[in-house]
Coordinates of C-alpha atoms in Angstrom, one line a residue:
X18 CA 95.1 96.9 81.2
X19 CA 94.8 93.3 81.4
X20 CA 94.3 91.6 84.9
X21 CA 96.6 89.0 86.1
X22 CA 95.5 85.6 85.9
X23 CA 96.3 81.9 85.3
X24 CA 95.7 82.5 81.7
X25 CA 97.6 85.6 81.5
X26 CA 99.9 84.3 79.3
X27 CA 98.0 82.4 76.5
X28 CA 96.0 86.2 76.4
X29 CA 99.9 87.7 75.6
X30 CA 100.4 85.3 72.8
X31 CA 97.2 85.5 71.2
X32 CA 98.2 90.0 71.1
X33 CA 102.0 89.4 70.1
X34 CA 100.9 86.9 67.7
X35 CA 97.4 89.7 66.3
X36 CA 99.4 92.3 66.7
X37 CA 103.9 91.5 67.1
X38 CA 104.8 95.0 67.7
X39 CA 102.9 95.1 70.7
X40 CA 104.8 95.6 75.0
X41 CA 103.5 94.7 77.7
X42 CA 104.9 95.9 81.3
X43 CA 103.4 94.9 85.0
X44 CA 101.8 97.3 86.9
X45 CA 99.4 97.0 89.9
X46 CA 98.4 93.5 89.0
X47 CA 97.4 94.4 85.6
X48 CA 99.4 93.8 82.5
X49 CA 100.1 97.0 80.5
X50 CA 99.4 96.8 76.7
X51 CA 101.2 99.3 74.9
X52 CA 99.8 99.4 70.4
X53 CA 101.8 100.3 68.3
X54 CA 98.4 102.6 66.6
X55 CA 95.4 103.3 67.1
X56 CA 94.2 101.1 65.1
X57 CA 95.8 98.2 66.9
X58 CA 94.4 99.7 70.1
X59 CA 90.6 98.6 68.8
X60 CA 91.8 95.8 67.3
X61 CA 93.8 94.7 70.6
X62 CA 90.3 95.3 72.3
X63 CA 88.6 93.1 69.8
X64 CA 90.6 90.2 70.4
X65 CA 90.6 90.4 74.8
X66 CA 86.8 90.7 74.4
X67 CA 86.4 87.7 72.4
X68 CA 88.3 85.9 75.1
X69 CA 86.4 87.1 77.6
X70 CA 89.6 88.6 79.0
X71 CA 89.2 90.4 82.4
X72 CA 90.4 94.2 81.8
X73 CA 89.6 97.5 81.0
X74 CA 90.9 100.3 78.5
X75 CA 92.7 103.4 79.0
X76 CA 91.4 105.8 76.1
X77 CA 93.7 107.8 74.2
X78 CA 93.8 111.2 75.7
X79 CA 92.0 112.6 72.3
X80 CA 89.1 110.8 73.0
X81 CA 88.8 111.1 76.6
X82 CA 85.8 113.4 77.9
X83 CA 85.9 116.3 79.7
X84 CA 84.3 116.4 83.1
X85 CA 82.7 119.5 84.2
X86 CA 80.5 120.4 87.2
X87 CA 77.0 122.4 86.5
X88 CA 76.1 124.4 90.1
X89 CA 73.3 126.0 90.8
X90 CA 70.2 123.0 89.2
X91 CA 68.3 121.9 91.9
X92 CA 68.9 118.2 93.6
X93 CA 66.3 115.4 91.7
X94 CA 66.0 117.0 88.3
X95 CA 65.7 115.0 86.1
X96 CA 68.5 113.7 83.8
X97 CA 66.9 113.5 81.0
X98 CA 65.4 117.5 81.4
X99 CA 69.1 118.5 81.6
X100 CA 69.7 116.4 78.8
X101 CA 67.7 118.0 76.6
X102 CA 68.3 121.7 77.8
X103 CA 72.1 121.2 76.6
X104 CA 71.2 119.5 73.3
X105 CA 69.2 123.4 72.8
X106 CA 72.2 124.3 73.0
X107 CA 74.0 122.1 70.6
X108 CA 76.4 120.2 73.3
X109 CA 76.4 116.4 73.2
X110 CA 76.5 115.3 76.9
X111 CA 77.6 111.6 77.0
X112 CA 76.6 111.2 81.4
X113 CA 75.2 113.2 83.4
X114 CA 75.2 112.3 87.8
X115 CA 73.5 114.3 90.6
X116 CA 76.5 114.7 92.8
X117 CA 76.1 113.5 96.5
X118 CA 78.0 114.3 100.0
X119 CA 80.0 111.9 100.4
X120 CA 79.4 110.9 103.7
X121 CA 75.6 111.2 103.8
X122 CA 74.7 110.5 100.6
X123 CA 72.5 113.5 100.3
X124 CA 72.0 115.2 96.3
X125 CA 73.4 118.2 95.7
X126 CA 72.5 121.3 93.4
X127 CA 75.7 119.8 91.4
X128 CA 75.5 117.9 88.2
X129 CA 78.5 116.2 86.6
X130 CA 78.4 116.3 82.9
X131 CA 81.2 114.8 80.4
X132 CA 81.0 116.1 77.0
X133 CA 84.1 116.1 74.9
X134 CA 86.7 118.5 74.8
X135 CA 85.7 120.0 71.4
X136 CA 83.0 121.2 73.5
X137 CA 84.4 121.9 76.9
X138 CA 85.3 125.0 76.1
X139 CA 82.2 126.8 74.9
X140 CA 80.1 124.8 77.8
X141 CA 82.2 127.4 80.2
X142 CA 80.5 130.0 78.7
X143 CA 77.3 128.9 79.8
X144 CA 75.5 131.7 82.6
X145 CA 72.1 130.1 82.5
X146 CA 70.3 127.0 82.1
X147 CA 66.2 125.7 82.7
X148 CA 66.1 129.3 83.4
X149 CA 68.2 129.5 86.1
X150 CA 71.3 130.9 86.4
X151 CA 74.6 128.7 86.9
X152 CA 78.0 128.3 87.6
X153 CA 79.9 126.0 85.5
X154 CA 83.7 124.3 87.1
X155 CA 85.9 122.0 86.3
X156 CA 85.1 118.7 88.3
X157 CA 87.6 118.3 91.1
X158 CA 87.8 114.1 91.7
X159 CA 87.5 113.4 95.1
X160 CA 90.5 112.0 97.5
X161 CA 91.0 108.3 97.6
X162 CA 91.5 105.5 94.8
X163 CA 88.9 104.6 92.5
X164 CA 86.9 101.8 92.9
X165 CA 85.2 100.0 90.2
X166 CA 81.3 99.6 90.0
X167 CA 80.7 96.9 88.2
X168 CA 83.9 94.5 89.2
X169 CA 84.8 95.8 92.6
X170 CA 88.3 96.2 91.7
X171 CA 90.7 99.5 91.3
X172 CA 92.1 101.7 89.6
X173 CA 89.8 102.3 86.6
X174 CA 86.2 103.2 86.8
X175 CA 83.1 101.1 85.2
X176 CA 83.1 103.2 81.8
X177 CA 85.8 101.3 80.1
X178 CA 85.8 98.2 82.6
X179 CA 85.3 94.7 80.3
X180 CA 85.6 92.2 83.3
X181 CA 83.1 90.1 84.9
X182 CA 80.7 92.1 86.7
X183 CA 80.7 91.2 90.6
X184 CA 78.1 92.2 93.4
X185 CA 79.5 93.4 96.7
X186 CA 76.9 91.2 98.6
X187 CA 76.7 87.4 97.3
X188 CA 79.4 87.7 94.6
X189 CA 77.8 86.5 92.0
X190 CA 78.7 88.2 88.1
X191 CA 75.6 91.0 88.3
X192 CA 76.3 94.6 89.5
X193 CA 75.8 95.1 93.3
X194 CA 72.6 97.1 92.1
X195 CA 71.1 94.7 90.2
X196 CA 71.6 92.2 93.0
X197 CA 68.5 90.6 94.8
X198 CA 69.5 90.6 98.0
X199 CA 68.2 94.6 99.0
X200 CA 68.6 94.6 103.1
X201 CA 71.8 94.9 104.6
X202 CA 73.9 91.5 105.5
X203 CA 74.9 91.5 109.0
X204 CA 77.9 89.4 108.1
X205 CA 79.0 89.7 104.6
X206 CA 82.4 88.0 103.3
X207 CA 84.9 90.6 101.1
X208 CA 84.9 88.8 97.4
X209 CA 88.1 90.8 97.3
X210 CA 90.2 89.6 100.4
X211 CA 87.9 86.4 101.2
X212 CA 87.2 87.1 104.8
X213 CA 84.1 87.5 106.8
X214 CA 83.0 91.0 108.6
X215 CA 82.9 93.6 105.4
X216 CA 82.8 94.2 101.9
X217 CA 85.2 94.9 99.5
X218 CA 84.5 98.8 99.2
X219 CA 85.9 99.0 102.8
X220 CA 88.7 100.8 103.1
X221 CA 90.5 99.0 105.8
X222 CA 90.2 95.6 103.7
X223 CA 93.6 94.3 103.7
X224 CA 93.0 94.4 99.5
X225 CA 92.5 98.0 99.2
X226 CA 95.4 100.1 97.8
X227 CA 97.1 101.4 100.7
X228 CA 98.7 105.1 99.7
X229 CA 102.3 105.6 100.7
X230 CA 103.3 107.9 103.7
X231 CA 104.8 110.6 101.4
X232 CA 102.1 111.1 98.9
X233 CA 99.6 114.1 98.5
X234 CA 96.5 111.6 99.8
X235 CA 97.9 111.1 102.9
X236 CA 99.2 114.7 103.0
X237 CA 96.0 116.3 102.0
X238 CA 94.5 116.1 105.5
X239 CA 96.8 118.0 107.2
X240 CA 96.8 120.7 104.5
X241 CA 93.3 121.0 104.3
X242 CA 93.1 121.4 108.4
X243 CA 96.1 124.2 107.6
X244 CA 94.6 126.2 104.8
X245 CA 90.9 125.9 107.2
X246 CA 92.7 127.6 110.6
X247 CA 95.7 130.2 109.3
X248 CA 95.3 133.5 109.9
X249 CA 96.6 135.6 107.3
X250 CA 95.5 138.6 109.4
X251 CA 97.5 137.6 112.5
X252 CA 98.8 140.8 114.5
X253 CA 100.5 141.3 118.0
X254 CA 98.4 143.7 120.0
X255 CA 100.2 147.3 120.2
X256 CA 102.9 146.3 118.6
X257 CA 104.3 147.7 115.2
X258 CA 106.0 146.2 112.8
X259 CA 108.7 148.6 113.1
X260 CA 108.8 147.3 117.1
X261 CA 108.5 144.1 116.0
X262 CA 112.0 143.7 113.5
X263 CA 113.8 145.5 115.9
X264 CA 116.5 143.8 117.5
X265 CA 117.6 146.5 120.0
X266 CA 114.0 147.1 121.1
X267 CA 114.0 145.5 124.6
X268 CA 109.8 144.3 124.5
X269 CA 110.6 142.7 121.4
X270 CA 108.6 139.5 120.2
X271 CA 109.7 136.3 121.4
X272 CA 109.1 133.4 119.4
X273 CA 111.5 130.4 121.8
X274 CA 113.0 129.6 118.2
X275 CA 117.0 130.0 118.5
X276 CA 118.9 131.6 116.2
X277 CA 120.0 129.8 113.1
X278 CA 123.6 129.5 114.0
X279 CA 122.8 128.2 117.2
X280 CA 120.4 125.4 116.3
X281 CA 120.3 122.4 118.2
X282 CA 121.3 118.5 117.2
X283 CA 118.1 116.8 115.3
X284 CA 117.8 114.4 117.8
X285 CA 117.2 117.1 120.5
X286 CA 113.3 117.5 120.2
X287 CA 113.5 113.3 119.9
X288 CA 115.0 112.9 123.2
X289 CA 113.3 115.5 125.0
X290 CA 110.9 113.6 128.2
X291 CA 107.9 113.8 127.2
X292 CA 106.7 113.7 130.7
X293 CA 107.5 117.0 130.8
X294 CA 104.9 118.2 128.8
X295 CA 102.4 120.3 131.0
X296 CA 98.6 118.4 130.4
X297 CA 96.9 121.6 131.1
X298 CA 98.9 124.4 128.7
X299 CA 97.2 121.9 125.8
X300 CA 93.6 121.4 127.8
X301 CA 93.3 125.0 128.7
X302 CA 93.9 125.8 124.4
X303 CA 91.6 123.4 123.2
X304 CA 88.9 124.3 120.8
X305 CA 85.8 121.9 120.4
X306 CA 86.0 122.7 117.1
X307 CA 88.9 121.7 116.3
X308 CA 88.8 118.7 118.6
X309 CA 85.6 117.3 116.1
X310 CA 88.2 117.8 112.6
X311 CA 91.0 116.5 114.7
X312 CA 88.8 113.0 115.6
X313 CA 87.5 113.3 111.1
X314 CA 91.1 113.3 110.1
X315 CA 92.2 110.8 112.8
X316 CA 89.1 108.2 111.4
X317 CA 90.2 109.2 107.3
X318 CA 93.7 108.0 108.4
X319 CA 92.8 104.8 110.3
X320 CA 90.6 103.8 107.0
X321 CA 93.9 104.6 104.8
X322 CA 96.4 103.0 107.3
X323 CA 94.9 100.2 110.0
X324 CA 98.5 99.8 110.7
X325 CA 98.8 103.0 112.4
X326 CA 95.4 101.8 114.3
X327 CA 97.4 99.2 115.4
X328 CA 100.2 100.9 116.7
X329 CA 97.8 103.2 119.1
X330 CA 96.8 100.3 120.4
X331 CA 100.0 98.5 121.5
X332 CA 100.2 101.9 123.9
X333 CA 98.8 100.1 126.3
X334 CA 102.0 97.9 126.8
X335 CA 103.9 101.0 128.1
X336 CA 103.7 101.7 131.5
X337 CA 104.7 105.5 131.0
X338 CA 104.1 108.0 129.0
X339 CA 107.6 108.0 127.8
X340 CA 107.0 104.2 127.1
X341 CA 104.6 104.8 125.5
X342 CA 105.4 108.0 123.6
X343 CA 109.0 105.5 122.6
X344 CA 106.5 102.8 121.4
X345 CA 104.7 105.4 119.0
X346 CA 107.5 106.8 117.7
X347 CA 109.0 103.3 117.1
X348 CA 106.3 102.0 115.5
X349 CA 105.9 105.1 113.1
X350 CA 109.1 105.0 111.9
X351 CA 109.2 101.3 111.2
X352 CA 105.5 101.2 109.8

C-alpha cells in the first residue's frame, strides 16, 4: 500500500516499468499494488524501499501469523522467560506483548503470542506453562481502527510499516518512544491534522477515520449494553404460559403493541409530542448502574462521531422540548 504523495506517480512508473503486469487501485489514501507473484511482491518491495517510498505491505495470507492469547501467566513476566518456555516446547514465537486494559493501562495475566499457523494449531493444545496451568484463545482485536506506531497513520500496524517514523510529540522522524521530550505537553499540535490542542492518536481529530453509521463499530455498543442486561429467565409472576397465549383468557398479558394488521403509519411514533412523555415513569426506573454504561457508551460515541457532540449542543437553541427533540432528530438524520 503505497501512500499518496506528490511523487506518487514517478513511484507507479518506476513498478509498471520493474514489473508491467502490475494494478494499482485507490483506496483510503493509499495506492493499492496488486503483483502478478510472489515473487514480484518482494521484488515490488525492493524497489519502494530503495526510494524511500512511504508504505507498508500486506502479507500474503500464507505467511501471515497467527495471534493467540496465553491466560493465566502472571502480569511483568518476563518476555524473554515465556520465550524460552515455548521454544521447550518446539514453537517459534515471532512477538510476544503483556496485554493491558485499555483504559488504565494496567498488565494483565494475558500474553499475546504470534507464531505461524503451522503451529497454531498444536499451541491450542497447550494446558500448562512455567508450571502453571493456562488457557489458550484466539486473540479477539479490540474495537476501533488501527493506528500505526511508528508513523502515526492507519490502517496497518508498525510490523510491515516502511514509512518515515514520526513522534506524536515534536514530529520529528523517531518513534514517539524514542522521543526526548518525556513529560506531557500542555499544548501539543496534531502532525496529522496540523492544529494545536491534541495529538494525532485522538480520536476526535478531524484526521481520524470516522466509522459509518451502519457498521458493526458503531453498532457494537449498543449490542454489548443488550447481551450485558437481557434476561433470558424473564417470567410474569403467577402466570403460566398456558395463561399467557391465551387469547380468551380475560387477565391476559398486555404488551400496548397492536396487532399486526392494525399497525400504525411509520411516521406515527415521529410525530408523537414529546412533551407528553412523563419525566418521572423514566426517573422513578433508573438504575445507577446503568446510568454509569449509558454516560461510557455516550463518551465512545462522541470520540467516534464529534458531529453528534455537536448536534447535543445546538439543543440549546430550542426553546422546547419539542424544539428541541425536532432539532435532534433533524440533525441525526442529516448528519
Amino acid at each position: 500500500m503505497l501512500r499518496v504523495s506528490n511523487d506518487y506517480n514517478l513511484h507507479l512508473q518506476a513498478v509498471n516499468s520493474a514489473f508491467p503486469n502490475t494494478t494499482s487501485t485507490l483506496a483510503h489514501g493509499y495506492i493499492k499494488i496488486f503483483p502478478e507473484d510472489d515473487k514480484s511482491h518482494k521484488g515490488i518491495i525492493d524497489l519502494l524501499r530503495e526510494r524511500n517510498a512511504d508504505f507498508y505491505v500486506i502479507l500474503p495470507s500464507n505467511e501471515r501469523p497467527v495471534k493467540i492469547v496465553i491466560k493465566g501467566v502472571p502480569p511483568h513476566t518476563p518476555i524473554t522467560l515465556i520465550k524460552t518456555a515455548l521454544e521447550n516446547k518446539n514453537f517459534n514465537p515471532h512477538k510476544i506483548v503483556n496485554l493491558t486494559q485499555q483504559r488504565s493501562k494496567k498488565p494483565l495475566p494475558m500474553f499475546l503470542v504470534e507464531v505461524d499457523k503451522s503451529q497454531a494449531e498444536q499451541l491450542f493444545q497447550i494446558r500448562s506453562l512455567l508450571n502453571l496451568k493456562v488457557t489458550i484463545e484466539n486473540f479477539k482485536k479490540r474495537p476501533g481502527f488501527t493506528q500505526c506506531w511508528k508513523c502515526n497513520y492507519f490502517h496497518h500496524s508498525s510490523n510491515n510499516c516502511e514509512s518515515k517514523a514520526r513522534c506524536l510529540k515534536c514530529g520529528k522522524n523517531h518513534r514517539t518512544a524514542e522521543c526526548e521530550i518525556k513529560d506531557k505537553i500542555p499544548n501539543p499540535k496534531c502532525i496529522n491534522c496540523g492544529k494545536e490542542g491534541h495529538v494525532a492518536s485522538w480520536r476526535g481529530c478531524e484526521s481520524f477515520p470516522k466509522p459509518k453509521l451502519n457498521n458493526n463499530y458503531f453498532n457494537q455498543f449498543s449490542h454489548q449494553r443488550n447481551a450485558n442486561t437481557f434476561n433470558s429467565n424473564w417470567t410474569v409472576p403467577q402466570k403460566s404460559y398456558a395463561n399467557a397465549v391465551n387469547s380468551n383468557n380475560a387477565n391476559q398479558i398486555n404488551f400496548n403493541t397492536p396487532p399486526a394488521q392494525q399497525m400504525a403509519p411509520p411516521n406515527t411514533r415521529q410525530t408523537e409530542s414529546a412533551e407528553n412523555i412523563n419525566p418521572n415513569a423514566v426517573s422513578d426506573n433508573l438504575n445507577p448502574l446503568d446510568m454509569f454504561q449509558a454516560l461510557r457508551d455516550l463518551r465512545e460515541i462522541f470520540q467516534a462521531y464529534p458531529e453528534i457532540f455537536q448536534i447535543l449542543l445546538n439543543l440549546k437553541n430550542g426553546n422546547t422540548v419539542q424544539e428541541k427533540a425536532n432539532i435532534l432528530m433533524a440533525g441525526l438524520a442529516n448528519p
